[in-house]
Short mmCIF file of C-alpha atoms in Angstrom, two decimals:
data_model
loop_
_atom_site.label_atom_id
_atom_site.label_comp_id
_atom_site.label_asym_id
_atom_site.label_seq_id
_atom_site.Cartn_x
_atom_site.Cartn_y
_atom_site.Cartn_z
CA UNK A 1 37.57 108.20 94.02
CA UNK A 2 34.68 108.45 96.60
CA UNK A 3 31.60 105.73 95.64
CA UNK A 4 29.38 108.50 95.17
CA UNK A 5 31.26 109.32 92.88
CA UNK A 6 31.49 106.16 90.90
CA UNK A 7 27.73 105.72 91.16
CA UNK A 8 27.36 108.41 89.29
CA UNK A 9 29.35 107.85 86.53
CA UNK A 10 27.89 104.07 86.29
CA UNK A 11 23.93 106.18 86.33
CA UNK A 12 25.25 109.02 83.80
CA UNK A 13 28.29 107.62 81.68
CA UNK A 14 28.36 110.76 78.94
CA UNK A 15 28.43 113.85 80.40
CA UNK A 16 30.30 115.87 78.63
CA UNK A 17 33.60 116.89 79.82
CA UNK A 18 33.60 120.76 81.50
CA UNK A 19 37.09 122.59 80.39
CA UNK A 20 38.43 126.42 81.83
CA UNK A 21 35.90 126.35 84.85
CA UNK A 22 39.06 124.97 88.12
CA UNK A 23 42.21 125.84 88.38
CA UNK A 24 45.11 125.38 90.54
CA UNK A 25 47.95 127.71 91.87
CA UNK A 26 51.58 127.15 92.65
CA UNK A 27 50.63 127.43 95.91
CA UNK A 28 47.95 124.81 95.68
CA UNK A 29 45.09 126.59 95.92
CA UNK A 30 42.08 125.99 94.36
CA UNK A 31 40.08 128.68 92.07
CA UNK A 32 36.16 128.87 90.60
CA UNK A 33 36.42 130.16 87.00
CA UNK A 34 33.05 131.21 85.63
CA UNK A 35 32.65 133.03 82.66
CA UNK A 36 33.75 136.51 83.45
CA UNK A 37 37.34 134.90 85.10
CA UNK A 38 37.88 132.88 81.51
CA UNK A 39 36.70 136.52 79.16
CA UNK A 40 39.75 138.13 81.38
CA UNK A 41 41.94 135.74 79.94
CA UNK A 42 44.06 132.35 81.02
CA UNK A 43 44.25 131.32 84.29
CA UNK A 44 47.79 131.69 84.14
CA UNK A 45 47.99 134.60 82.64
CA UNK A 46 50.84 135.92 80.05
CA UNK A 47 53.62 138.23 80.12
CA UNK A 48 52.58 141.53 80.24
CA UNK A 49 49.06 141.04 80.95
CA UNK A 50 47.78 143.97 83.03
CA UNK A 51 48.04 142.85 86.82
CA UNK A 52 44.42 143.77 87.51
CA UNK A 53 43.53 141.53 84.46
CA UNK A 54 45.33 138.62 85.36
CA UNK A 55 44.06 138.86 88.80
CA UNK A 56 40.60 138.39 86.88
CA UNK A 57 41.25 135.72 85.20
CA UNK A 58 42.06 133.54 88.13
CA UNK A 59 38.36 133.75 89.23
CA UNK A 60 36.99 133.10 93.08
CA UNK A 61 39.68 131.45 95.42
CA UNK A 62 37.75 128.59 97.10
CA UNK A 63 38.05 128.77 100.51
CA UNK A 64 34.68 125.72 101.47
CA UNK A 65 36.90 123.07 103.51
CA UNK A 66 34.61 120.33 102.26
CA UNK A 67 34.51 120.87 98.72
CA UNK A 68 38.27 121.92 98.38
CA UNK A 69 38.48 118.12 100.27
CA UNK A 70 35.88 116.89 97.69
CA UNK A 71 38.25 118.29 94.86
CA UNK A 72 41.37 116.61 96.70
CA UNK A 73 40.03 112.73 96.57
CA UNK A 74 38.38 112.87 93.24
CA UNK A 75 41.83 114.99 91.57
CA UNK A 76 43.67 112.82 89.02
CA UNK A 77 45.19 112.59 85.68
CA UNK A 78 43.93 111.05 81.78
CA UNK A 79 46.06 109.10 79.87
CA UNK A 80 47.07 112.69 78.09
CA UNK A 81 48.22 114.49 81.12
CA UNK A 82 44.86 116.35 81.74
CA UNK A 83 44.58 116.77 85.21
CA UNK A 84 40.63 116.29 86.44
CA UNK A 85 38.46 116.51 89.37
CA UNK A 86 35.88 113.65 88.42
CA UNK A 87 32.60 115.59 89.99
CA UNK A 88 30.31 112.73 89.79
CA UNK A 89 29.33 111.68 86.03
CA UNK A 90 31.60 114.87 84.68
CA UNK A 91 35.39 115.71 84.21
CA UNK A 92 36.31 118.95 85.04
CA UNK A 93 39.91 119.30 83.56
CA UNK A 94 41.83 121.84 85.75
CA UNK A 95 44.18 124.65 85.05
CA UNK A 96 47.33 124.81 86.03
CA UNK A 97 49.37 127.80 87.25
CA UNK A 98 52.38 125.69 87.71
CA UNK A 99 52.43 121.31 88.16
CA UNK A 100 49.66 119.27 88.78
CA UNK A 101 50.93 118.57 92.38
CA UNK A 102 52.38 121.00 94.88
CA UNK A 103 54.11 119.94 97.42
CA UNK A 104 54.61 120.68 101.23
CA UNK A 105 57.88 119.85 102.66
CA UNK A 106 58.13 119.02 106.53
CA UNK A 107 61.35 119.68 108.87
CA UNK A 108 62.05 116.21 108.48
CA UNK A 109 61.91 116.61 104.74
CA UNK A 110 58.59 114.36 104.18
CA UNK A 111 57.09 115.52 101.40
CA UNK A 112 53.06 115.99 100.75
CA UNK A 113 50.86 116.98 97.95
CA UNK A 114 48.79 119.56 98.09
CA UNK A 115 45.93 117.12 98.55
CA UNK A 116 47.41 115.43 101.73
CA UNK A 117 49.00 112.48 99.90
CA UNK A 118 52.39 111.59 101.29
CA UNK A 119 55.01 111.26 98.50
CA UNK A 120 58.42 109.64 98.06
CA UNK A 121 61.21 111.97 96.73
CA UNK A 122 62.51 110.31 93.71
CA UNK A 123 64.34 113.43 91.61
CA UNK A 124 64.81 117.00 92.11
CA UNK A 125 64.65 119.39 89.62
CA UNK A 126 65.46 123.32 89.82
CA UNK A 127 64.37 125.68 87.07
CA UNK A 128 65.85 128.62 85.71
CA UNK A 129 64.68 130.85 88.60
CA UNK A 130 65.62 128.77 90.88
CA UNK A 131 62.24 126.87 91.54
CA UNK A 132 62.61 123.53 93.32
CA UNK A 133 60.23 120.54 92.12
CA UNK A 134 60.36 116.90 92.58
CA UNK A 135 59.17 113.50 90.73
CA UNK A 136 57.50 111.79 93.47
CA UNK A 137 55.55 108.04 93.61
CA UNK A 138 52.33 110.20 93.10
CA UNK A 139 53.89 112.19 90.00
CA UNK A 140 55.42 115.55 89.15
CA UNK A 141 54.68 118.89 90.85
CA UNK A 142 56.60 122.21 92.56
CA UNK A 143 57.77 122.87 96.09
CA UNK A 144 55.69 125.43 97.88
CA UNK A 145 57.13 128.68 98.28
CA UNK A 146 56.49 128.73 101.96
CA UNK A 147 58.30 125.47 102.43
CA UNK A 148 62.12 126.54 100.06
CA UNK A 149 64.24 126.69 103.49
CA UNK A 150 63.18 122.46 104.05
CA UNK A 151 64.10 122.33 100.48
CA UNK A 152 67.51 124.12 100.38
CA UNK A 153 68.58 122.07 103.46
CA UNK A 154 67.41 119.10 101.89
CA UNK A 155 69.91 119.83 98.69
CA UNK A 156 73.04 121.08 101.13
CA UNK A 157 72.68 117.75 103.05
CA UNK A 158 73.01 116.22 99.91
CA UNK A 159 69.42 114.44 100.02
CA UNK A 160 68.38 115.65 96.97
CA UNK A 161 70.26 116.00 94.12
CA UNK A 162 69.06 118.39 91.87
CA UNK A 163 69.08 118.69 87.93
CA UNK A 164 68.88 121.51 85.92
CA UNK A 165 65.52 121.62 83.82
CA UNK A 166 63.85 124.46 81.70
CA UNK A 167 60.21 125.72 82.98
CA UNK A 168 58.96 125.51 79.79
CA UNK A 169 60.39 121.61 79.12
CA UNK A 170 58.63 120.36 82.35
CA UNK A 171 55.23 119.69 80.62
CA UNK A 172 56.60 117.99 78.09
CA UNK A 173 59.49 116.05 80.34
CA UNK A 174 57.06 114.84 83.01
CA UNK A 175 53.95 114.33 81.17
CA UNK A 176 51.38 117.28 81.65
CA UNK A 177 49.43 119.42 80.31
CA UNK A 178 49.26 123.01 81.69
CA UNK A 179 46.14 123.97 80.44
CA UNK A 180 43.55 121.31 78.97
CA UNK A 181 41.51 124.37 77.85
CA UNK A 182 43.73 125.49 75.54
CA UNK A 183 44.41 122.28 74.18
CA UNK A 184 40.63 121.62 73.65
CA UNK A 185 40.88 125.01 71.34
CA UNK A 186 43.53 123.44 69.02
#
């Protein structure tokens, strides 16, 4: 966490936490939610929604280098799962299209988050359509679609085993919660 950061939540300790305004793709991009994105409906959307719609709800794809980097080195979980940028004294719990982490997978199969962390392949998990994810030392999150051929030689050379999981058992299985706005509603 940077010490501007820190200062501020030592000068302002309760803020109140911000919920439905950041969210996160499965490609690990980084979206602005303001009020018209959340009226449109989830970030994720549901099936069925109108395409136009659940383009909507999304909100403003951030494309500012330094704040998407800001974002990156304050990004990290509660004790619930609730994945957070800390943006000086206030939480802003994030949506999530897909994991908390997405990874990017190198020739030589090393692994990063979508924030620039290296990771350490632990377990490999494939989904019911075929989606690749991995439990890393820095958590849980999805292989980038971009980066499927380094996975798929990574399972034929027999460097990652992978088990068969559910989509919708991953939250539960690997500790996360997909959307901490929803949650807040219950």
């Amino acid at each position: 966490m940077d010490d501007i950061v820190k200062a501020a939540l030592a000068k302002w300790p309760n803020v109140p936490d911000c919920y439905g305004w950041l969210g996160l793709d499965a490609r690990g991009n980084w979206y602005m939610r303001d009020d018209r994105a959340q009226a449109a409906g989830p970030f994720c959307g549901v099936a069925g929604m109108d395409p136009a719609r659940q383009k909507a709800s999304k909100g403003s794809l951030l494309k500012h280098d330094k704040l998407i980097d800001f974002i990156q080195r304050n990004y990290e979980s509660d004790a619930q799962g609730q994945w957070f940028f800390q943006n000086g004294p206030q939480r802003v719990y994030v949506e999530l299209e897909a994991t908390p982490l997405i990874w990017r997978v190198a020739a030589d199969f090393s692994v990063a988050a979508h924030t620039g962390d290296a990771a350490r392949p632990q377990r490999c998990v494939v989904d019911e359509a075929g989606r690749v994810y991995l439990e890393t030392d820095l958590g849980f999150g999805l292989v980038h679609t971009q980066d499927m051929m380094y996975a798929a030689d990574a399972i034929e050379q027999g460097l990652w085993v992978p088990q068969d999981a559910a989509a919708s058992d991953l939250p539960a299985r690997y500790g996360y919660v997909s959307s901490p706005q929803a949650l807040q509603k219950q």
